[in-house]
Short mmCIF file of N, CA and C in Angstrom, two decimals:
data_model
loop_
_atom_site.label_atom_id
_atom_site.label_comp_id
_atom_site.label_asym_id
_atom_site.label_seq_id
_atom_site.Cartn_x
_atom_site.Cartn_y
_atom_site.Cartn_z
N LEU A 1 81.44 -277.57 103.10
CA LEU A 1 81.50 -278.49 101.97
C LEU A 1 80.83 -279.80 102.35
N ASN A 2 80.31 -280.46 101.35
CA ASN A 2 79.64 -281.73 101.57
C ASN A 2 80.68 -282.85 101.51
N LYS A 3 80.99 -283.44 102.64
CA LYS A 3 82.04 -284.46 102.74
C LYS A 3 81.81 -285.61 101.77
N LYS A 4 80.57 -285.99 101.53
CA LYS A 4 80.29 -287.13 100.67
C LYS A 4 80.61 -286.83 99.20
N LEU A 5 80.51 -285.57 98.80
CA LEU A 5 80.70 -285.22 97.40
C LEU A 5 82.10 -284.75 97.07
N CYS A 6 82.84 -284.26 98.04
CA CYS A 6 84.12 -283.61 97.76
C CYS A 6 85.21 -284.64 97.46
N ASN A 7 85.73 -284.55 96.27
CA ASN A 7 86.81 -285.43 95.84
C ASN A 7 88.11 -284.64 95.69
N PHE A 8 88.39 -283.77 96.64
CA PHE A 8 89.64 -283.02 96.52
C PHE A 8 90.16 -282.63 97.90
N THR A 9 91.46 -282.34 97.90
CA THR A 9 92.16 -281.84 99.07
C THR A 9 92.87 -280.56 98.65
N LEU A 10 92.82 -279.54 99.49
CA LEU A 10 93.47 -278.26 99.21
C LEU A 10 94.62 -278.07 100.19
N ILE A 11 95.80 -277.87 99.65
CA ILE A 11 97.02 -277.76 100.45
C ILE A 11 97.69 -276.43 100.14
N ASP A 12 98.29 -275.81 101.14
CA ASP A 12 99.20 -274.69 100.91
C ASP A 12 100.56 -275.14 101.38
N GLN A 13 101.56 -275.02 100.51
CA GLN A 13 102.90 -275.47 100.88
C GLN A 13 103.93 -274.39 100.58
N GLY A 14 104.38 -273.75 101.65
CA GLY A 14 105.36 -272.68 101.51
C GLY A 14 106.74 -273.16 101.14
N ASN A 15 107.04 -274.42 101.45
CA ASN A 15 108.37 -274.96 101.17
C ASN A 15 108.35 -275.95 100.01
N LEU A 16 107.40 -275.81 99.09
CA LEU A 16 107.29 -276.70 97.93
C LEU A 16 108.53 -276.56 97.06
N GLU A 17 109.17 -277.69 96.78
CA GLU A 17 110.36 -277.66 95.94
C GLU A 17 110.00 -277.14 94.55
N ASN A 18 110.73 -276.14 94.10
CA ASN A 18 110.52 -275.48 92.81
C ASN A 18 109.17 -274.77 92.70
N GLY A 19 108.51 -274.49 93.81
CA GLY A 19 107.25 -273.75 93.78
C GLY A 19 107.51 -272.29 93.44
N PHE A 20 106.59 -271.68 92.70
CA PHE A 20 106.76 -270.28 92.28
C PHE A 20 106.92 -269.33 93.47
N ASN A 21 106.21 -269.57 94.56
CA ASN A 21 106.27 -268.68 95.72
C ASN A 21 106.92 -269.32 96.93
N SER A 22 107.71 -270.34 96.71
CA SER A 22 108.33 -271.03 97.84
C SER A 22 109.34 -270.15 98.55
N SER A 23 109.41 -270.34 99.87
CA SER A 23 110.34 -269.60 100.71
C SER A 23 110.67 -270.46 101.92
N LYS A 24 111.86 -270.33 102.42
CA LYS A 24 112.24 -271.11 103.60
C LYS A 24 111.51 -270.60 104.85
N PHE A 25 111.19 -269.29 104.86
CA PHE A 25 110.56 -268.67 106.02
C PHE A 25 109.42 -267.75 105.58
N ASP A 26 108.43 -267.56 106.46
CA ASP A 26 107.39 -266.58 106.17
C ASP A 26 107.91 -265.19 106.57
N SER A 27 107.08 -264.17 106.49
CA SER A 27 107.51 -262.79 106.76
C SER A 27 107.84 -262.53 108.23
N GLU A 28 107.52 -263.48 109.12
CA GLU A 28 107.87 -263.35 110.53
C GLU A 28 109.07 -264.22 110.90
N GLY A 29 109.68 -264.86 109.90
CA GLY A 29 110.85 -265.69 110.16
C GLY A 29 110.54 -267.11 110.62
N VAL A 30 109.28 -267.52 110.53
CA VAL A 30 108.87 -268.88 110.91
C VAL A 30 109.11 -269.80 109.71
N PRO A 31 109.77 -270.94 109.90
CA PRO A 31 109.99 -271.86 108.78
C PRO A 31 108.67 -272.29 108.14
N THR A 32 108.60 -272.18 106.81
CA THR A 32 107.37 -272.54 106.10
C THR A 32 107.17 -274.05 106.13
N GLN A 33 105.95 -274.47 105.83
CA GLN A 33 105.59 -275.88 105.94
C GLN A 33 104.44 -276.20 105.00
N LYS A 34 104.06 -277.46 105.01
CA LYS A 34 102.89 -277.92 104.27
C LYS A 34 101.69 -277.86 105.20
N ASN A 35 100.62 -277.18 104.77
CA ASN A 35 99.38 -277.07 105.55
C ASN A 35 98.23 -277.65 104.75
N ILE A 36 97.58 -278.67 105.29
CA ILE A 36 96.39 -279.21 104.64
C ILE A 36 95.21 -278.37 105.12
N VAL A 37 94.67 -277.57 104.21
CA VAL A 37 93.60 -276.64 104.54
C VAL A 37 92.24 -277.35 104.49
N ILE A 38 92.00 -278.08 103.41
CA ILE A 38 90.79 -278.88 103.25
C ILE A 38 91.24 -280.30 102.94
N ASP A 39 90.76 -281.27 103.69
CA ASP A 39 91.14 -282.67 103.49
C ASP A 39 89.90 -283.47 103.11
N LYS A 40 89.83 -283.88 101.84
CA LYS A 40 88.68 -284.64 101.32
C LYS A 40 87.36 -283.93 101.63
N GLY A 41 87.37 -282.61 101.46
CA GLY A 41 86.15 -281.83 101.64
C GLY A 41 85.92 -281.30 103.04
N VAL A 42 86.80 -281.63 103.98
CA VAL A 42 86.61 -281.19 105.36
C VAL A 42 87.63 -280.09 105.69
N LEU A 43 87.15 -278.92 106.14
CA LEU A 43 88.03 -277.83 106.52
C LEU A 43 88.86 -278.25 107.73
N LYS A 44 90.19 -278.19 107.59
CA LYS A 44 91.08 -278.60 108.67
C LYS A 44 91.73 -277.42 109.39
N THR A 45 92.02 -276.36 108.66
CA THR A 45 92.66 -275.20 109.28
C THR A 45 92.46 -273.96 108.43
N TYR A 46 92.61 -272.83 109.07
CA TYR A 46 92.77 -271.55 108.39
C TYR A 46 94.25 -271.25 108.37
N LEU A 47 94.69 -270.37 107.49
CA LEU A 47 96.09 -269.95 107.48
C LEU A 47 96.28 -268.88 108.53
N HIS A 48 97.37 -268.99 109.30
CA HIS A 48 97.62 -268.06 110.40
C HIS A 48 99.04 -267.53 110.40
N ASN A 49 99.17 -266.29 110.87
CA ASN A 49 100.45 -265.76 111.29
C ASN A 49 100.45 -265.82 112.82
N THR A 50 101.47 -265.27 113.48
CA THR A 50 101.51 -265.39 114.95
C THR A 50 100.38 -264.59 115.61
N SER A 51 100.01 -263.45 115.03
CA SER A 51 98.94 -262.62 115.62
C SER A 51 97.58 -263.30 115.53
N THR A 52 97.23 -263.81 114.34
CA THR A 52 95.91 -264.46 114.22
C THR A 52 95.89 -265.77 115.00
N ALA A 53 97.01 -266.47 115.04
CA ALA A 53 97.07 -267.72 115.82
C ALA A 53 96.82 -267.43 117.30
N LYS A 54 97.41 -266.35 117.81
CA LYS A 54 97.20 -265.99 119.22
C LYS A 54 95.74 -265.60 119.46
N ARG A 55 95.17 -264.82 118.54
CA ARG A 55 93.79 -264.38 118.68
C ARG A 55 92.82 -265.56 118.71
N TYR A 56 93.10 -266.60 117.90
CA TYR A 56 92.19 -267.75 117.82
C TYR A 56 92.69 -268.97 118.61
N LYS A 57 93.68 -268.73 119.48
CA LYS A 57 94.18 -269.76 120.39
C LYS A 57 94.61 -271.04 119.65
N THR A 58 95.45 -270.83 118.65
CA THR A 58 96.00 -271.94 117.89
C THR A 58 97.45 -271.64 117.56
N LYS A 59 98.07 -272.42 116.70
CA LYS A 59 99.47 -272.21 116.32
C LYS A 59 99.55 -271.54 114.95
N THR A 60 100.63 -270.82 114.73
CA THR A 60 100.86 -270.25 113.41
C THR A 60 101.02 -271.39 112.40
N THR A 61 100.56 -271.14 111.19
CA THR A 61 100.77 -272.09 110.10
C THR A 61 101.94 -271.66 109.22
N ALA A 62 102.68 -270.66 109.68
CA ALA A 62 103.85 -270.12 108.96
C ALA A 62 103.42 -269.48 107.64
N ASN A 63 102.35 -268.71 107.69
CA ASN A 63 101.83 -268.04 106.51
C ASN A 63 101.80 -266.53 106.65
N ALA A 64 102.69 -265.97 107.46
CA ALA A 64 102.70 -264.52 107.65
C ALA A 64 103.09 -263.81 106.36
N GLY A 65 102.24 -262.85 105.97
CA GLY A 65 102.58 -261.95 104.88
C GLY A 65 102.92 -260.61 105.51
N LEU A 66 103.09 -259.59 104.72
CA LEU A 66 103.44 -258.28 105.27
C LEU A 66 102.33 -257.71 106.14
N ILE A 67 101.07 -257.98 105.78
CA ILE A 67 99.94 -257.43 106.53
C ILE A 67 99.09 -258.51 107.18
N SER A 68 98.83 -259.57 106.48
CA SER A 68 97.93 -260.61 106.98
C SER A 68 98.44 -261.98 106.50
N PRO A 69 97.87 -263.07 107.02
CA PRO A 69 98.27 -264.40 106.55
C PRO A 69 98.06 -264.52 105.05
N THR A 70 98.97 -265.20 104.40
CA THR A 70 98.90 -265.34 102.95
C THR A 70 99.37 -266.72 102.53
N PRO A 71 98.75 -267.31 101.51
CA PRO A 71 99.22 -268.60 101.00
C PRO A 71 100.48 -268.44 100.16
N PHE A 72 101.21 -269.52 100.00
CA PHE A 72 102.42 -269.52 99.18
C PHE A 72 102.17 -270.24 97.85
N ASN A 73 101.97 -271.54 97.90
CA ASN A 73 101.71 -272.37 96.72
C ASN A 73 100.50 -273.25 97.03
N VAL A 74 99.40 -273.04 96.32
CA VAL A 74 98.18 -273.81 96.56
C VAL A 74 98.21 -275.06 95.68
N ILE A 75 97.92 -276.19 96.29
CA ILE A 75 97.96 -277.48 95.59
C ILE A 75 96.58 -278.12 95.68
N ILE A 76 96.07 -278.56 94.53
CA ILE A 76 94.82 -279.31 94.47
C ILE A 76 95.18 -280.78 94.32
N ASP A 77 94.65 -281.62 95.20
CA ASP A 77 94.95 -283.04 95.17
C ASP A 77 93.66 -283.82 95.42
N GLY A 78 93.66 -285.09 95.12
CA GLY A 78 92.49 -285.92 95.37
C GLY A 78 92.43 -287.11 94.46
N LYS A 79 91.22 -287.62 94.27
CA LYS A 79 90.99 -288.80 93.44
C LYS A 79 91.41 -288.51 92.01
N LYS A 80 92.33 -289.32 91.49
CA LYS A 80 92.88 -289.08 90.15
C LYS A 80 92.46 -290.17 89.18
N GLY A 81 92.38 -289.79 87.94
CA GLY A 81 92.02 -290.73 86.89
C GLY A 81 92.05 -290.05 85.54
N ASP A 82 91.45 -290.68 84.55
CA ASP A 82 91.38 -290.13 83.20
C ASP A 82 90.09 -289.33 83.08
N VAL A 83 90.20 -288.01 83.19
CA VAL A 83 88.99 -287.17 83.19
C VAL A 83 88.22 -287.27 81.88
N PHE A 84 88.92 -287.45 80.77
CA PHE A 84 88.23 -287.50 79.48
C PHE A 84 87.47 -288.81 79.29
N LYS A 85 87.94 -289.86 79.91
CA LYS A 85 87.24 -291.15 79.84
C LYS A 85 85.86 -291.05 80.49
N ASP A 86 85.75 -290.21 81.53
CA ASP A 86 84.49 -290.09 82.27
C ASP A 86 83.51 -289.07 81.68
N ILE A 87 83.93 -288.33 80.67
CA ILE A 87 83.03 -287.33 80.07
C ILE A 87 82.29 -287.97 78.90
N LYS A 88 81.00 -288.16 79.08
CA LYS A 88 80.17 -288.68 77.98
C LYS A 88 79.59 -287.51 77.19
N ASN A 89 79.02 -286.54 77.90
CA ASN A 89 78.45 -285.35 77.28
C ASN A 89 78.77 -284.16 78.17
N GLY A 90 79.34 -283.14 77.58
CA GLY A 90 79.68 -281.95 78.36
C GLY A 90 80.58 -281.02 77.60
N LEU A 91 81.26 -280.16 78.36
CA LEU A 91 82.17 -279.18 77.76
C LEU A 91 83.58 -279.41 78.29
N TRP A 92 84.54 -279.16 77.43
CA TRP A 92 85.95 -279.16 77.81
C TRP A 92 86.40 -277.71 77.69
N ILE A 93 86.66 -277.08 78.83
CA ILE A 93 87.12 -275.69 78.86
C ILE A 93 88.59 -275.73 79.20
N THR A 94 89.43 -275.22 78.30
CA THR A 94 90.88 -275.33 78.47
C THR A 94 91.49 -274.24 79.35
N ASN A 95 90.82 -273.10 79.48
CA ASN A 95 91.40 -271.98 80.21
C ASN A 95 90.30 -270.95 80.45
N VAL A 96 90.42 -270.18 81.51
CA VAL A 96 89.47 -269.09 81.76
C VAL A 96 90.24 -267.81 82.06
N TRP A 97 89.58 -266.69 81.89
CA TRP A 97 90.17 -265.40 82.26
C TRP A 97 89.07 -264.42 82.61
N TYR A 98 89.45 -263.26 83.06
CA TYR A 98 88.52 -262.25 83.56
C TYR A 98 87.57 -262.85 84.60
N THR A 99 88.14 -263.58 85.53
CA THR A 99 87.34 -264.14 86.63
C THR A 99 87.07 -263.03 87.63
N ARG A 100 85.80 -262.81 87.92
CA ARG A 100 85.40 -261.76 88.84
C ARG A 100 84.43 -262.32 89.87
N PHE A 101 84.68 -262.00 91.13
CA PHE A 101 83.78 -262.41 92.20
C PHE A 101 82.72 -261.33 92.42
N GLN A 102 81.45 -261.73 92.34
CA GLN A 102 80.36 -260.81 92.65
C GLN A 102 80.17 -260.72 94.15
N ASN A 103 80.49 -261.80 94.87
CA ASN A 103 80.34 -261.81 96.31
C ASN A 103 81.41 -262.72 96.91
N TYR A 104 82.40 -262.12 97.55
CA TYR A 104 83.49 -262.90 98.14
C TYR A 104 83.00 -263.75 99.31
N SER A 105 82.01 -263.28 100.04
CA SER A 105 81.51 -264.02 101.20
C SER A 105 80.82 -265.32 100.80
N THR A 106 80.05 -265.29 99.73
CA THR A 106 79.34 -266.48 99.31
C THR A 106 80.08 -267.28 98.24
N GLY A 107 81.06 -266.65 97.59
CA GLY A 107 81.84 -267.35 96.56
C GLY A 107 81.25 -267.27 95.17
N ASP A 108 80.30 -266.36 94.94
CA ASP A 108 79.70 -266.20 93.61
C ASP A 108 80.69 -265.53 92.67
N PHE A 109 80.87 -266.11 91.48
CA PHE A 109 81.81 -265.56 90.52
C PHE A 109 81.33 -265.80 89.09
N SER A 110 81.96 -265.11 88.17
CA SER A 110 81.77 -265.40 86.74
C SER A 110 83.13 -265.31 86.07
N THR A 111 83.26 -266.05 84.99
CA THR A 111 84.53 -266.06 84.26
C THR A 111 84.25 -266.40 82.80
N ILE A 112 85.18 -266.03 81.94
CA ILE A 112 85.02 -266.26 80.51
C ILE A 112 85.99 -267.36 80.08
N PRO A 113 85.48 -268.44 79.47
CA PRO A 113 86.39 -269.45 78.92
C PRO A 113 87.23 -268.84 77.81
N ARG A 114 88.50 -269.22 77.78
CA ARG A 114 89.45 -268.65 76.83
C ARG A 114 90.24 -269.78 76.16
N ASP A 115 90.68 -269.57 74.98
CA ASP A 115 91.55 -270.46 74.21
C ASP A 115 90.82 -271.65 73.60
N GLY A 116 89.93 -272.28 74.35
CA GLY A 116 89.24 -273.41 73.76
C GLY A 116 88.07 -273.87 74.60
N ILE A 117 86.91 -273.97 73.95
CA ILE A 117 85.72 -274.55 74.55
C ILE A 117 85.25 -275.59 73.54
N PHE A 118 85.18 -276.83 73.97
CA PHE A 118 84.83 -277.90 73.05
C PHE A 118 83.62 -278.67 73.57
N LEU A 119 82.70 -278.97 72.66
CA LEU A 119 81.52 -279.76 72.98
C LEU A 119 81.88 -281.23 72.85
N ILE A 120 81.55 -282.00 73.89
CA ILE A 120 81.80 -283.43 73.88
C ILE A 120 80.46 -284.15 73.88
N LYS A 121 80.28 -285.05 72.92
CA LYS A 121 79.07 -285.87 72.83
C LYS A 121 79.51 -287.32 72.67
N ASP A 122 78.90 -288.18 73.46
CA ASP A 122 79.23 -289.61 73.44
C ASP A 122 80.73 -289.85 73.56
N GLY A 123 81.39 -289.04 74.40
CA GLY A 123 82.81 -289.21 74.68
C GLY A 123 83.76 -288.68 73.62
N GLU A 124 83.23 -288.01 72.59
CA GLU A 124 84.06 -287.49 71.51
C GLU A 124 83.89 -285.97 71.38
N VAL A 125 84.99 -285.28 71.06
CA VAL A 125 84.91 -283.85 70.78
C VAL A 125 84.26 -283.70 69.41
N VAL A 126 83.13 -282.96 69.37
CA VAL A 126 82.41 -282.82 68.10
C VAL A 126 82.56 -281.44 67.47
N LYS A 127 82.78 -280.40 68.29
CA LYS A 127 82.98 -279.07 67.71
C LYS A 127 83.46 -278.11 68.79
N SER A 128 83.98 -276.98 68.33
CA SER A 128 84.37 -275.92 69.26
C SER A 128 83.21 -274.95 69.42
N LEU A 129 83.20 -274.26 70.55
CA LEU A 129 82.15 -273.30 70.85
C LEU A 129 82.78 -271.96 71.20
N LYS A 130 81.97 -270.91 71.24
CA LYS A 130 82.47 -269.61 71.67
C LYS A 130 81.34 -268.82 72.32
N ASN A 131 81.70 -267.69 72.90
CA ASN A 131 80.75 -266.77 73.54
C ASN A 131 79.98 -267.40 74.69
N LEU A 132 80.67 -268.13 75.55
CA LEU A 132 80.06 -268.71 76.73
C LEU A 132 80.66 -268.07 77.97
N ARG A 133 79.93 -268.12 79.06
CA ARG A 133 80.40 -267.59 80.34
C ARG A 133 80.05 -268.60 81.42
N VAL A 134 80.96 -268.76 82.38
CA VAL A 134 80.71 -269.60 83.55
C VAL A 134 80.22 -268.67 84.66
N ASN A 135 79.02 -268.92 85.17
CA ASN A 135 78.46 -268.17 86.31
C ASN A 135 78.24 -269.19 87.41
N GLU A 136 79.06 -269.13 88.46
CA GLU A 136 79.03 -270.21 89.44
C GLU A 136 79.30 -269.71 90.85
N ASN A 137 79.39 -270.66 91.72
CA ASN A 137 79.69 -270.44 93.13
C ASN A 137 80.81 -271.40 93.51
N MET A 138 81.84 -270.92 94.20
CA MET A 138 82.99 -271.77 94.52
C MET A 138 82.61 -272.99 95.34
N LEU A 139 81.68 -272.87 96.28
CA LEU A 139 81.27 -274.05 97.05
C LEU A 139 80.59 -275.08 96.16
N ASN A 140 79.77 -274.63 95.21
CA ASN A 140 79.16 -275.56 94.26
C ASN A 140 80.21 -276.27 93.42
N VAL A 141 81.19 -275.50 92.95
CA VAL A 141 82.26 -276.10 92.15
C VAL A 141 83.01 -277.15 92.97
N MET A 142 83.41 -276.80 94.19
CA MET A 142 84.16 -277.74 95.02
C MET A 142 83.33 -278.98 95.36
N ASN A 143 82.04 -278.80 95.60
CA ASN A 143 81.17 -279.94 95.91
C ASN A 143 80.89 -280.82 94.69
N ASN A 144 81.15 -280.29 93.49
CA ASN A 144 80.86 -281.04 92.27
C ASN A 144 82.11 -281.53 91.55
N ILE A 145 83.27 -281.49 92.21
CA ILE A 145 84.47 -282.06 91.62
C ILE A 145 84.30 -283.57 91.61
N LYS A 146 84.35 -284.15 90.44
CA LYS A 146 84.17 -285.59 90.30
C LYS A 146 85.51 -286.32 90.26
N LEU A 147 86.48 -285.73 89.57
CA LEU A 147 87.75 -286.42 89.34
C LEU A 147 88.82 -285.42 88.97
N LEU A 148 90.06 -285.72 89.33
CA LEU A 148 91.21 -284.91 88.93
C LEU A 148 92.04 -285.69 87.93
N GLY A 149 92.66 -284.97 87.01
CA GLY A 149 93.55 -285.61 86.05
C GLY A 149 94.78 -286.18 86.74
N LYS A 150 95.52 -287.00 86.03
CA LYS A 150 96.67 -287.71 86.61
C LYS A 150 97.90 -286.82 86.76
N LYS A 151 98.04 -285.81 85.92
CA LYS A 151 99.26 -284.99 85.92
C LYS A 151 98.96 -283.56 86.36
N SER A 152 99.66 -283.10 87.38
CA SER A 152 99.52 -281.72 87.85
C SER A 152 100.54 -280.81 87.19
N VAL A 153 100.18 -279.55 87.00
CA VAL A 153 101.09 -278.56 86.45
C VAL A 153 101.10 -277.33 87.35
N HIS A 154 102.20 -276.59 87.33
CA HIS A 154 102.31 -275.33 88.07
C HIS A 154 101.71 -274.24 87.21
N LEU A 155 100.77 -273.47 87.78
CA LEU A 155 100.09 -272.41 87.04
C LEU A 155 100.22 -271.08 87.77
N LYS A 156 100.43 -270.03 87.00
CA LYS A 156 100.44 -268.66 87.53
C LYS A 156 100.15 -267.76 86.35
N SER A 157 99.28 -266.76 86.54
CA SER A 157 98.92 -265.91 85.42
C SER A 157 98.95 -264.45 85.82
N TRP A 158 98.81 -263.59 84.84
CA TRP A 158 98.78 -262.15 85.10
C TRP A 158 97.57 -261.78 85.93
N GLU A 159 96.52 -262.58 85.84
CA GLU A 159 95.28 -262.27 86.53
C GLU A 159 95.27 -262.79 87.97
N SER A 160 96.13 -263.74 88.25
CA SER A 160 96.18 -264.33 89.59
C SER A 160 97.62 -264.47 90.02
N GLU A 161 97.99 -263.71 91.02
CA GLU A 161 99.37 -263.75 91.50
C GLU A 161 99.67 -265.00 92.31
N LEU A 162 98.65 -265.63 92.84
CA LEU A 162 98.82 -266.82 93.67
C LEU A 162 99.07 -268.04 92.78
N PRO A 163 100.24 -268.67 92.91
CA PRO A 163 100.48 -269.86 92.10
C PRO A 163 99.70 -271.06 92.61
N ILE A 164 99.32 -271.92 91.68
CA ILE A 164 98.56 -273.11 92.02
C ILE A 164 99.18 -274.30 91.29
N VAL A 165 99.13 -275.45 91.93
CA VAL A 165 99.56 -276.70 91.32
C VAL A 165 98.29 -277.54 91.20
N SER A 166 97.88 -277.79 89.95
CA SER A 166 96.60 -278.46 89.75
C SER A 166 96.62 -279.32 88.50
N PRO A 167 95.91 -280.44 88.55
CA PRO A 167 95.66 -281.21 87.33
C PRO A 167 94.41 -280.68 86.65
N GLU A 168 94.03 -281.29 85.53
CA GLU A 168 92.72 -281.00 84.95
C GLU A 168 91.68 -281.44 85.97
N VAL A 169 90.56 -280.75 86.00
CA VAL A 169 89.52 -281.03 86.99
C VAL A 169 88.20 -281.29 86.26
N LEU A 170 87.58 -282.42 86.56
CA LEU A 170 86.26 -282.74 86.02
C LEU A 170 85.22 -282.30 87.04
N VAL A 171 84.40 -281.32 86.67
CA VAL A 171 83.37 -280.77 87.55
C VAL A 171 82.02 -280.98 86.88
N LYS A 172 81.07 -281.53 87.62
CA LYS A 172 79.74 -281.74 87.06
C LYS A 172 78.82 -280.57 87.43
N ASN A 173 77.78 -280.39 86.66
CA ASN A 173 76.72 -279.40 86.92
C ASN A 173 77.23 -277.96 87.03
N VAL A 174 78.06 -277.54 86.09
CA VAL A 174 78.56 -276.16 86.06
C VAL A 174 77.56 -275.30 85.30
N ASN A 175 77.25 -274.13 85.85
CA ASN A 175 76.30 -273.21 85.22
C ASN A 175 76.99 -272.41 84.12
N ILE A 176 76.58 -272.65 82.88
CA ILE A 176 77.13 -271.98 81.70
C ILE A 176 76.02 -271.12 81.10
N THR A 177 76.36 -269.89 80.73
CA THR A 177 75.39 -269.02 80.08
C THR A 177 75.94 -268.54 78.75
N LYS A 178 75.04 -268.15 77.88
CA LYS A 178 75.41 -267.62 76.56
C LYS A 178 74.61 -266.35 76.35
N PRO A 179 75.26 -265.27 75.88
CA PRO A 179 74.51 -264.03 75.67
C PRO A 179 73.49 -264.18 74.54
N LYS A 180 72.39 -263.46 74.67
CA LYS A 180 71.42 -263.44 73.58
C LYS A 180 71.94 -262.52 72.50
N LEU A 181 71.99 -263.01 71.30
CA LEU A 181 72.52 -262.22 70.18
C LEU A 181 71.41 -261.71 69.30
#
């Protein structure tokens, strides 16, 4: 990640109060904790169980799952403000679904905006849109986070078993496509 551009921190917290996947202990009986995975765009740690920690000569992060290290509650944090105040021209996408990764190694994915896509011009919502697709790369998205909203919410869906705590996220330069009709 580009340290100069990244305005976010990624945390996994197994002992998050009222977290959807919170637990006092991981699957190996190690007390869960807060792990800062990415701090202001800088990778700080990988998640480890005792086996992977031993293999890579480090300490467990208390993330043992039944087979491999696993996150508990992912938290997005960083520079906060009024995301709508900063949008002069762009799209407001309220929700996405059918997110599919074309390449897990590089982070290439596509997803379909759901529930609401709104066109913003001169800071005002002017109309709703439909039939758009986001075709992006996770590293590009993370490097283009400009601002996070002030209020975080707990999210979990049928499509993603991993719970996340996140505010609204303002991302610049997102690749949007529309099918030819």
